[in-house]
mmCIF file of C-alpha atoms in Angstrom:
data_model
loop_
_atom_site.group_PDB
_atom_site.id
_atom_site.type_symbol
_atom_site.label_atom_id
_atom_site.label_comp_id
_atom_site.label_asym_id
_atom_site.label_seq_id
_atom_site.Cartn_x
_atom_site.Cartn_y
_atom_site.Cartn_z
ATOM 1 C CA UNK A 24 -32.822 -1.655 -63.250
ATOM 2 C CA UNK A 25 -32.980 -5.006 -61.603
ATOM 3 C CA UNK A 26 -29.501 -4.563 -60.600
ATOM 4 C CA UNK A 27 -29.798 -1.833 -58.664
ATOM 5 C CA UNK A 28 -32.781 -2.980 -56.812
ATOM 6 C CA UNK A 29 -31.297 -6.260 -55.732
ATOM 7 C CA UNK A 30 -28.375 -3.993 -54.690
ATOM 8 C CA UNK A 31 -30.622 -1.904 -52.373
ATOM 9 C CA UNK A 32 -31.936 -4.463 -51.087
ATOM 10 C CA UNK A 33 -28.857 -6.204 -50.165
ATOM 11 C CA UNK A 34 -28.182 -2.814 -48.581
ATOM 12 C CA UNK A 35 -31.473 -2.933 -46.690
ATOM 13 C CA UNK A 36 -30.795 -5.954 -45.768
ATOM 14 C CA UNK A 37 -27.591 -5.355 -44.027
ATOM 15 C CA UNK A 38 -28.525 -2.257 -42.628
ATOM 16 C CA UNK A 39 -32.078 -3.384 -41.142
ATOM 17 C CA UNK A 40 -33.503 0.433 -41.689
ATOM 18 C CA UNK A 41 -34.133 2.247 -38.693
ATOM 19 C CA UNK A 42 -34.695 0.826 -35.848
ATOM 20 C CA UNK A 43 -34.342 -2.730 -36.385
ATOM 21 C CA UNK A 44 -30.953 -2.379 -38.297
ATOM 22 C CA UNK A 45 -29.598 -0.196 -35.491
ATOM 23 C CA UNK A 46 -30.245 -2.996 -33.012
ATOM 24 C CA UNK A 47 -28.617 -5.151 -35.465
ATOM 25 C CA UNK A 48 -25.471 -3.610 -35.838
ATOM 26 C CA UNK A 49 -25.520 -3.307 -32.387
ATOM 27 C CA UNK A 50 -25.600 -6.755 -31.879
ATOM 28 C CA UNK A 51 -22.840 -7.638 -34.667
ATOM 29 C CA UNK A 52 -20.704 -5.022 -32.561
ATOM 30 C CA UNK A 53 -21.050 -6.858 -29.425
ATOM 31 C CA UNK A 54 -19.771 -10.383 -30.752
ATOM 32 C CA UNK A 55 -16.080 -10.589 -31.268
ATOM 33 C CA UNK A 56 -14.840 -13.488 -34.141
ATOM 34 C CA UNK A 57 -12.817 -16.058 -32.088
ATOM 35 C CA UNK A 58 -12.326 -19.555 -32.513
ATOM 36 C CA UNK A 59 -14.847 -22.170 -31.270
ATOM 37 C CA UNK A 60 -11.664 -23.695 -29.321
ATOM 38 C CA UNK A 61 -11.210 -20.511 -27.370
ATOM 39 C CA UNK A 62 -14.421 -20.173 -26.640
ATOM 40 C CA UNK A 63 -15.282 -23.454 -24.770
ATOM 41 C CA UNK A 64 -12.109 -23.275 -22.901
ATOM 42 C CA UNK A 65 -13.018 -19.482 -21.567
ATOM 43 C CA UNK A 66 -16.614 -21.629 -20.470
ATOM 44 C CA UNK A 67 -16.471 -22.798 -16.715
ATOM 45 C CA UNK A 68 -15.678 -21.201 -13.439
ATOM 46 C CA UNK A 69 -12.116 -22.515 -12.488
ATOM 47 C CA UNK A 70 -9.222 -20.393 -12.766
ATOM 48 C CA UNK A 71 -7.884 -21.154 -15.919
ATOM 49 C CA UNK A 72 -10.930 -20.237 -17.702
ATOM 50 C CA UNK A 73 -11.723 -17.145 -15.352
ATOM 51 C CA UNK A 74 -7.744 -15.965 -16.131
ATOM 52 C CA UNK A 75 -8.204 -16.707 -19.946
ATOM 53 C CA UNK A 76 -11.241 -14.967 -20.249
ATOM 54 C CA UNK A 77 -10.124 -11.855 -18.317
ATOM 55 C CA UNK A 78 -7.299 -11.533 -21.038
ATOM 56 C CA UNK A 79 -9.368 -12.053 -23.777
ATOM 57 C CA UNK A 80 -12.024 -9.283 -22.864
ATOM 58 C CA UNK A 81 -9.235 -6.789 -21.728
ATOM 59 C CA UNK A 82 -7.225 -7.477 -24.702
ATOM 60 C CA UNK A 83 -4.176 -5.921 -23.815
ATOM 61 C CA UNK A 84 -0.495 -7.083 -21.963
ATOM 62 C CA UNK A 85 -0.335 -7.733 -18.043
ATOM 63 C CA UNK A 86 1.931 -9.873 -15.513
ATOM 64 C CA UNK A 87 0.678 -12.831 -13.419
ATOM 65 C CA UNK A 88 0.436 -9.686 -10.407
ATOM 66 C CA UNK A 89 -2.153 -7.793 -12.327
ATOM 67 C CA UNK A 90 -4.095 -10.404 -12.855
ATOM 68 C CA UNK A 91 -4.065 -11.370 -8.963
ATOM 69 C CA UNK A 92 -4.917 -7.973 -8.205
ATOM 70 C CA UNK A 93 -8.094 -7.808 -10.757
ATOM 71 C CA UNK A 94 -9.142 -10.804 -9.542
ATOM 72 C CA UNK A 95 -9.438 -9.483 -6.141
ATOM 73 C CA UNK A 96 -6.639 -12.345 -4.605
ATOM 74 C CA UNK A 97 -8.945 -14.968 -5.190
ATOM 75 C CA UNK A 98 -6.334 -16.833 -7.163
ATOM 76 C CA UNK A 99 -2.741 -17.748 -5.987
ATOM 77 C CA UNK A 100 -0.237 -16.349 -7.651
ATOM 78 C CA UNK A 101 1.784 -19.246 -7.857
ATOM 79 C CA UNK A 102 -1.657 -20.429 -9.954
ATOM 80 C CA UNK A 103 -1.699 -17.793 -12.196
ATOM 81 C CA UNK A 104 1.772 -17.834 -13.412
ATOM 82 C CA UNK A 105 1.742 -21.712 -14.026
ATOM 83 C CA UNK A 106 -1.842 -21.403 -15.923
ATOM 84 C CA UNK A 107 0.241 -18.183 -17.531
ATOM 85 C CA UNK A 108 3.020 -20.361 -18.935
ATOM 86 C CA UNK A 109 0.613 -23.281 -19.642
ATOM 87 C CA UNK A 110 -1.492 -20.736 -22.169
ATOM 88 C CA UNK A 111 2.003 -19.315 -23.523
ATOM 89 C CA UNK A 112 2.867 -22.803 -24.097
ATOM 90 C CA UNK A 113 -0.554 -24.079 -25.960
ATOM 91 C CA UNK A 114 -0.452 -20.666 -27.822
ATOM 92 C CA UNK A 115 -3.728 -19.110 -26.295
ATOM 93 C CA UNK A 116 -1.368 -16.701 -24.848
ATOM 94 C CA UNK A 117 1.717 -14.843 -26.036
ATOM 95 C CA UNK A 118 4.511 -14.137 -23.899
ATOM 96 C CA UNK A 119 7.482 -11.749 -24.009
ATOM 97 C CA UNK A 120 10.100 -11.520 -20.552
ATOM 98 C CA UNK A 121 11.363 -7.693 -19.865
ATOM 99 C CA UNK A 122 13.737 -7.478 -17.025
ATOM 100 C CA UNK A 123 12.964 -10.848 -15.666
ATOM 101 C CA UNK A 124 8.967 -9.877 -15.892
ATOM 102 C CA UNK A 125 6.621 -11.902 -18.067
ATOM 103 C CA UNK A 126 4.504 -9.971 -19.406
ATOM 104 C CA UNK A 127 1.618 -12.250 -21.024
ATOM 105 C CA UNK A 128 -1.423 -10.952 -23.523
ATOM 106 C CA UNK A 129 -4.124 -12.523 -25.737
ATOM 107 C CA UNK A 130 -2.495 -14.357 -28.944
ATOM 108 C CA UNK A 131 -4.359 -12.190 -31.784
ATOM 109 C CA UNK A 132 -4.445 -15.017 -34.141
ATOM 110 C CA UNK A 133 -7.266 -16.386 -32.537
ATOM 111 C CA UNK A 134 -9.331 -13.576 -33.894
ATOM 112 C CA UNK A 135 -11.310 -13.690 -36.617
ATOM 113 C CA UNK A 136 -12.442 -10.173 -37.623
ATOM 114 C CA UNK A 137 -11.221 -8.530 -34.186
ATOM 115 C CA UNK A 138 -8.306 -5.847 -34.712
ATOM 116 C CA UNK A 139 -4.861 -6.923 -33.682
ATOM 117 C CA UNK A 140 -2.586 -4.554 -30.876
ATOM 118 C CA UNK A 141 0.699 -3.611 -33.120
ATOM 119 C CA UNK A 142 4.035 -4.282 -32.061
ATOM 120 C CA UNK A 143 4.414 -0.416 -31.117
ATOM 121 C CA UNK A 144 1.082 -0.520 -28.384
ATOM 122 C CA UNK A 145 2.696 -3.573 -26.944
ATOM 123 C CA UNK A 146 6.091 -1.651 -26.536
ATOM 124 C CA UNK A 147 4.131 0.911 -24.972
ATOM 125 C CA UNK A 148 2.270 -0.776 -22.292
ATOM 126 C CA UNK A 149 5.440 -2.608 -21.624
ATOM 127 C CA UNK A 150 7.190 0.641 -20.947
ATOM 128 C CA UNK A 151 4.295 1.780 -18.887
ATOM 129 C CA UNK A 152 4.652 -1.196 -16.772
ATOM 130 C CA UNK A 153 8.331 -0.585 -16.506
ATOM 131 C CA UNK A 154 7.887 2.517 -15.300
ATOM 132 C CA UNK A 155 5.334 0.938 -12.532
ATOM 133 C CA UNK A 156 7.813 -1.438 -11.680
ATOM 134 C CA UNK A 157 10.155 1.269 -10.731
ATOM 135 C CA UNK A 158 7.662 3.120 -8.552
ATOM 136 C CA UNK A 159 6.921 -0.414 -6.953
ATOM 137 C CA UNK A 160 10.505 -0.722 -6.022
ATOM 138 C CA UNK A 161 10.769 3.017 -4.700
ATOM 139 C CA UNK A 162 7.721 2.085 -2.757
ATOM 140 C CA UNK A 163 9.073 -1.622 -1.412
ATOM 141 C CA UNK A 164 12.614 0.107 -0.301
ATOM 142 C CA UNK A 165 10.880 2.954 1.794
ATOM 143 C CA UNK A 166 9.004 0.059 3.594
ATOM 144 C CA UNK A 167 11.786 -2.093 3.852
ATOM 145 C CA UNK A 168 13.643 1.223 6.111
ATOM 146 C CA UNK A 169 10.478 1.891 7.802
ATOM 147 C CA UNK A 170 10.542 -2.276 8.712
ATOM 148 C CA UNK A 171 14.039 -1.832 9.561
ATOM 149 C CA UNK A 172 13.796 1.336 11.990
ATOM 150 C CA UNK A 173 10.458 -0.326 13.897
ATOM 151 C CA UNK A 174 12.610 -3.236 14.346
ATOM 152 C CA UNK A 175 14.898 -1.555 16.526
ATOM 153 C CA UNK A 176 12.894 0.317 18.653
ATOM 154 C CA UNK A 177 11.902 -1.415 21.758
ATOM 155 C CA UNK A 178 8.885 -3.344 22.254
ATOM 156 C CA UNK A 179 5.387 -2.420 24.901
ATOM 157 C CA UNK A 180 6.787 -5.008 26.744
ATOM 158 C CA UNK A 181 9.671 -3.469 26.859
ATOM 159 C CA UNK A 182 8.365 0.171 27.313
ATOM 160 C CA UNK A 183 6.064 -1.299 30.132
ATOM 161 C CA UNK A 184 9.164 -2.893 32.350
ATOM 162 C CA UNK A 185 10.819 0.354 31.852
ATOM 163 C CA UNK A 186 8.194 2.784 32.542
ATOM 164 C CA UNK A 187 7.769 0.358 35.747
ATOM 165 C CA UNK A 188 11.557 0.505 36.574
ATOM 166 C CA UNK A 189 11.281 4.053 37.206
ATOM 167 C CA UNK A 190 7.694 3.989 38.663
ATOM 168 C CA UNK A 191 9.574 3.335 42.325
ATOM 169 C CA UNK A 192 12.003 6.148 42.603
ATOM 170 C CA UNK A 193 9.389 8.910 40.984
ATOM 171 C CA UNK A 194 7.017 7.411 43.818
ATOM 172 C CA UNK A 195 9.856 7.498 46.478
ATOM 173 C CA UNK A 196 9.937 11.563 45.321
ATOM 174 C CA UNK A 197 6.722 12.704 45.097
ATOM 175 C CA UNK A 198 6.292 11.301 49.101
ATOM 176 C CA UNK A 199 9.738 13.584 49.857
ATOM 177 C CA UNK A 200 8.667 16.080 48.284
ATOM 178 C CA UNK A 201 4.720 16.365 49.587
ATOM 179 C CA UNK A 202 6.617 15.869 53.067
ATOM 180 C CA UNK A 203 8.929 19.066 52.576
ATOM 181 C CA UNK A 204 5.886 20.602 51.360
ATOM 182 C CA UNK A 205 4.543 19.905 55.102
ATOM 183 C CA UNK A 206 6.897 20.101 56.558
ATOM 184 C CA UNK A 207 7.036 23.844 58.794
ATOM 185 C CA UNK A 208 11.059 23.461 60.361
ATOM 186 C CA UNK A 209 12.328 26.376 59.649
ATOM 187 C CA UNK A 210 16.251 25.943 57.159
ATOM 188 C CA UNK A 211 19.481 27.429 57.984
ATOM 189 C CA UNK A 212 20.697 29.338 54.821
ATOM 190 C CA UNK A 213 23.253 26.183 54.193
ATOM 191 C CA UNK A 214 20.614 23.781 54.427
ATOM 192 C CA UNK A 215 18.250 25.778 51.671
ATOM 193 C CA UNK A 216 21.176 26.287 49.506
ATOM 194 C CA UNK A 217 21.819 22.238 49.579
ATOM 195 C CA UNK A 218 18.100 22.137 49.488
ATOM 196 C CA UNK A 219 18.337 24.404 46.185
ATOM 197 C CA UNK A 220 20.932 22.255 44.593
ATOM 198 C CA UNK A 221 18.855 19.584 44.655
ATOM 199 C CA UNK A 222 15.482 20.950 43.415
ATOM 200 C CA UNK A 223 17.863 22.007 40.859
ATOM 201 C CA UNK A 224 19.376 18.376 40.049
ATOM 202 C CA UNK A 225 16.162 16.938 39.741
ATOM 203 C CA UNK A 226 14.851 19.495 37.714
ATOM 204 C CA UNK A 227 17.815 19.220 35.423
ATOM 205 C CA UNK A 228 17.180 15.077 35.547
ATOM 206 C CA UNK A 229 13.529 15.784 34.773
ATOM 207 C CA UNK A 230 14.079 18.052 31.597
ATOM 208 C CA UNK A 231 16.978 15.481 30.440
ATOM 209 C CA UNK A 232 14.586 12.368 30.763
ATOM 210 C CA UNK A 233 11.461 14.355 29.277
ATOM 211 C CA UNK A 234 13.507 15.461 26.149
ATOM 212 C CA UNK A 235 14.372 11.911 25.705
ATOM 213 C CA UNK A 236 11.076 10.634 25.955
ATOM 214 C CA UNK A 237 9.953 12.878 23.329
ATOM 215 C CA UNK A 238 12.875 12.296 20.545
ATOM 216 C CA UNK A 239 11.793 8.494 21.251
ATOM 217 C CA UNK A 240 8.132 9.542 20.417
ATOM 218 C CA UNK A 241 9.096 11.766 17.620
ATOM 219 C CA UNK A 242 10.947 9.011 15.776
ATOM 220 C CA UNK A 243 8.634 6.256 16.559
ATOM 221 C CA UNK A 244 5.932 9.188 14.599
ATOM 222 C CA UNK A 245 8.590 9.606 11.793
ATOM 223 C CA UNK A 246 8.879 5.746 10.822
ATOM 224 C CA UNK A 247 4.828 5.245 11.389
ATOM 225 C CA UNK A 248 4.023 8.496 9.351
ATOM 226 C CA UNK A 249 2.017 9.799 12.460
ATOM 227 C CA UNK A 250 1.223 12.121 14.689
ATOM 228 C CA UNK A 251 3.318 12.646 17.766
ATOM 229 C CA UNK A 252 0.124 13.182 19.699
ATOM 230 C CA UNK A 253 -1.122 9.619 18.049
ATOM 231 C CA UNK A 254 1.557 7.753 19.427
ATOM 232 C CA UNK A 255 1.400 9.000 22.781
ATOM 233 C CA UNK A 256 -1.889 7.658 22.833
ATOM 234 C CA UNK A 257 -1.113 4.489 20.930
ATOM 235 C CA UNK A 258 1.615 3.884 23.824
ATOM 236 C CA UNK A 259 -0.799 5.291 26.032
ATOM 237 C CA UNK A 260 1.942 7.330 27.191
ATOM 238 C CA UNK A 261 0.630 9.384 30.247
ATOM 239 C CA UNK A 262 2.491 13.403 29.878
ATOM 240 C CA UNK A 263 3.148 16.136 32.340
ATOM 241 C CA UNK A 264 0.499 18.325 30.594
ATOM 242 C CA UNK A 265 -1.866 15.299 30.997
ATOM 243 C CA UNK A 266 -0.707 15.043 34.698
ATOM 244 C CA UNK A 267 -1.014 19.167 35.152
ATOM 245 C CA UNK A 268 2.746 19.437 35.969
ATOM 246 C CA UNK A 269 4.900 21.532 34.490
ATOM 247 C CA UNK A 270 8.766 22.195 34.992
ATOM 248 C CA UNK A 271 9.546 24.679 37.621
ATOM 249 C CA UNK A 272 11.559 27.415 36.802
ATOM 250 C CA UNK A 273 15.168 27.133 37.641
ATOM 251 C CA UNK A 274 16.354 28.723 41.029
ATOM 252 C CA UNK A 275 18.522 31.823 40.581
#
């Protein structure tokens, strides 16, 4: 009947037959029904249309900090939350504040054919981005500490003038102690006990002043998250196992 025919061929039609209709529902899938308003304004390279665009094709809720952060930092933030509020205010844009966050997404009206995101997929990328929040503020307080600890410890400068305040008497030392070393006078058993005492005091001093140089290093590690051994050469800290010295035993 003719009825049928014009029916199959409406269904021909639509569906292209092989080839040709494939490639013409895939083009039908590719174009989205929006308004001819939204389009031109998404035309252009400036940030309002670059911004408006990148909500449109991601279609789904984000805060003026995502955006920065898909758009590489290109655009201010202070930019993108004004053009935000500008689009929320026009109606391009809908807008809903959660825990003094705006959280902005494509107004679905604007679609023609396009499905619309339901109240409850909204909820849930808002609680998603809660939960983000929370991590971000987990993450901002352990850097505030690690800000707080660097802060107090002292600076190279610092390290330098102190490392050069004791430079003198270690010198002073060593040249006493490669002269004893020379030195062939033979010691009453007084003298090499007093002798003994103070080999043993500046042993003692040694082991004091190397244990505190290493609790400095080891917290200076702790609040950079490093290695002890890549502070040391951060500071450029020269040791006694660099040096070849060791601590002698202690006299009995």
């Amino acid at each position: 009947p003719a009825g049928k025919e014009n029916n199959k061929e409406e269904e021909e039609t639509e569906g292209g037959g092989g080839d040709e209709g494939e490639k013409k529902k895939k083009k039908k899938k590719k174009h989205k029904g929006i308004s001819s308003d939204l389009k031109n304004k998404m035309k252009g390279g400036d940030a309002s249309a670059q911004i408006l665009k990148l909500l449109f094709q991601k279609n789904r809720p984000f805060n003026a900090t995502n955006i920065v952060d898909i758009m590489g930092g290109k655009v201010p933030k202070g930019v993108v939350q004004g053009t935000l509020d500008n689009f929320a205010k026009s109606g391009e844009v809908c807008m809903k504040e959660v825990a003094k966050n705006k959280i902005y997404w494509i107004n679905q009206e604007q679609f023609k054919t396009s499905k619309k995101v339901s109240p409850e997929d909204i909820k849930n990328e808002i609680d998603e981005m809660d939960e983000q929040l929370q991590e971000l503020g987990s993450e901002l307080g352990q850097l505030q500490r690690e800000i707080q600890h660097l802060e107090g410890a002292p600076l190279d400068s610092e390290l330098d003038a102190m490392l050069a305040e004791q430079q003198g008497p270690l010198d002073a030392l060593r040249a006493k102690v490669a002269t004893l070393n020379n030195a062939s006078v033979a010691l009453t058993p007084a003298q090499l006990t007093k002798k003994k005492k103070q080999k043993g005091k500046y042993r003692d001093e040694w082991t004091k002043r190397r244990r505190q140089c290493k609790e400095v290093v080891e917290h200076l590690a702790d609040g950079l998250e490093k290695k002890v051994k890549d502070v040391e050469k951060m500071l450029e800290l020269e040791t006694d196992e660099m040096a070849g010295c060791t601590i002698p035993p202690k006299e009995s």
